[in-house]
Amino acid sequence: MGQAADILGVRQAFLRSLDAAKLLTPQRSGGGHRRYSRYQLRIAARTHELVAAGTPLDAACRIIILEDQLTEARRINTELQQRHPQSENKPDAAPE
């Protein structure tokens, strides 16, 4: 955890608060030390940005979750559009 905090320029308490808020759940080493993935470090950095800008931690966590959901929805949308070209997805014309 100390190394992750150093990399991000935050205090260890900040990372613990993200764990307590259930935004991040780092893996644990055999000795019980928290181990963060690169993805988790990016999430922690984004959260720190929001908190440093004055966003309350609970709101920052919600924003991060929504941003992540939006990214995933866009990825799925792109994948579906590639499978089914737009010409096939146009709604039928209204009957006359």
Coordinates of C-alpha atoms in Angstrom, one line a residue:
M1 CA 0.0 0.0 0.0
G2 CA 2.8 2.4 0.8
Q3 CA 4.3 2.0 -2.7
A4 CA 0.9 2.5 -4.3
A5 CA 0.4 5.7 -2.2
D6 CA 3.8 7.0 -3.2
I7 CA 3.1 6.3 -6.9
L8 CA -0.2 8.2 -6.7
G9 CA 1.1 11.0 -4.4
V10 CA -1.6 10.2 -1.8
R11 CA -1.7 9.1 1.8
Q12 CA -2.2 5.5 2.7
A13 CA -5.4 6.6 4.6
F14 CA -6.9 7.8 1.3
L15 CA -6.4 4.3 -0.2
R16 CA -7.9 2.7 2.9
S17 CA -10.9 5.0 2.5
L18 CA -11.4 3.8 -1.0
D19 CA -11.3 0.2 0.3
A20 CA -13.8 1.1 3.1
A21 CA -16.1 2.8 0.5
K22 CA -15.9 -0.5 -1.5
L23 CA -14.7 1.4 -4.6
L24 CA -11.6 -0.7 -4.7
T25 CA -11.0 -4.2 -3.3
P26 CA -7.3 -4.9 -3.6
Q27 CA -5.8 -8.4 -3.6
R28 CA -4.0 -9.4 -0.4
S29 CA -0.5 -10.8 -0.2
G30 CA 0.2 -13.8 2.0
G31 CA 1.3 -11.3 4.7
G32 CA -2.0 -9.3 4.4
H33 CA -0.6 -6.4 2.4
R34 CA -2.9 -4.7 -0.1
R35 CA -1.8 -5.2 -3.7
Y36 CA -3.4 -2.9 -6.3
S37 CA -3.8 -3.6 -10.1
R38 CA -2.9 -0.9 -12.6
Y39 CA -6.7 -0.5 -13.2
Q40 CA -7.2 0.1 -9.5
L41 CA -4.4 2.6 -9.4
R42 CA -6.1 4.5 -12.3
I43 CA -9.4 4.5 -10.4
A44 CA -7.7 5.7 -7.3
A45 CA -5.9 8.5 -9.2
R46 CA -9.2 9.6 -10.8
T47 CA -10.9 9.6 -7.4
H48 CA -8.1 11.7 -5.9
E49 CA -8.6 14.2 -8.8
L50 CA -12.2 14.6 -8.0
V51 CA -11.7 14.8 -4.2
A52 CA -8.9 17.3 -4.6
A53 CA -11.3 19.4 -6.7
G54 CA -13.7 19.5 -3.8
T55 CA -16.0 16.6 -4.6
P56 CA -17.1 14.6 -1.5
L57 CA -15.7 11.1 -1.4
D58 CA -19.1 9.4 -1.7
A59 CA -20.0 11.5 -4.7
A60 CA -16.6 10.9 -6.3
C61 CA -17.1 7.1 -5.9
R62 CA -20.5 7.4 -7.6
I63 CA -19.1 9.4 -10.4
I64 CA -16.3 6.9 -10.9
I65 CA -18.8 4.0 -11.0
L66 CA -21.0 5.9 -13.5
E67 CA -18.0 6.7 -15.7
D68 CA -17.0 3.1 -15.7
Q69 CA -20.5 2.0 -16.6
L70 CA -20.7 4.6 -19.4
T71 CA -17.3 3.3 -20.8
E72 CA -18.6 -0.2 -20.8
A73 CA -21.9 0.7 -22.4
R74 CA -20.1 2.6 -25.2
R75 CA -17.8 -0.5 -25.7
I76 CA -20.8 -2.8 -26.0
N77 CA -22.6 -0.3 -28.3
T78 CA -19.6 -0.1 -30.6
E79 CA -19.3 -3.9 -30.7
L80 CA -23.0 -4.3 -31.6
Q81 CA -22.8 -1.6 -34.3
Q82 CA -19.9 -3.5 -35.8
R83 CA -21.9 -6.8 -35.8
H84 CA -25.0 -5.1 -37.3
P85 CA -24.4 -2.3 -39.8
Q86 CA -26.6 0.7 -39.4
S87 CA -28.6 0.0 -42.6
E88 CA -29.9 -3.1 -40.9
N89 CA -30.8 -1.3 -37.7
K90 CA -33.0 1.4 -39.2
P91 CA -36.6 1.2 -38.0
D92 CA -39.2 0.3 -40.7
A93 CA -40.9 3.2 -42.3
A94 CA -44.4 4.0 -41.0
P95 CA -47.2 2.5 -42.9
E96 CA -49.0 4.8 -45.3

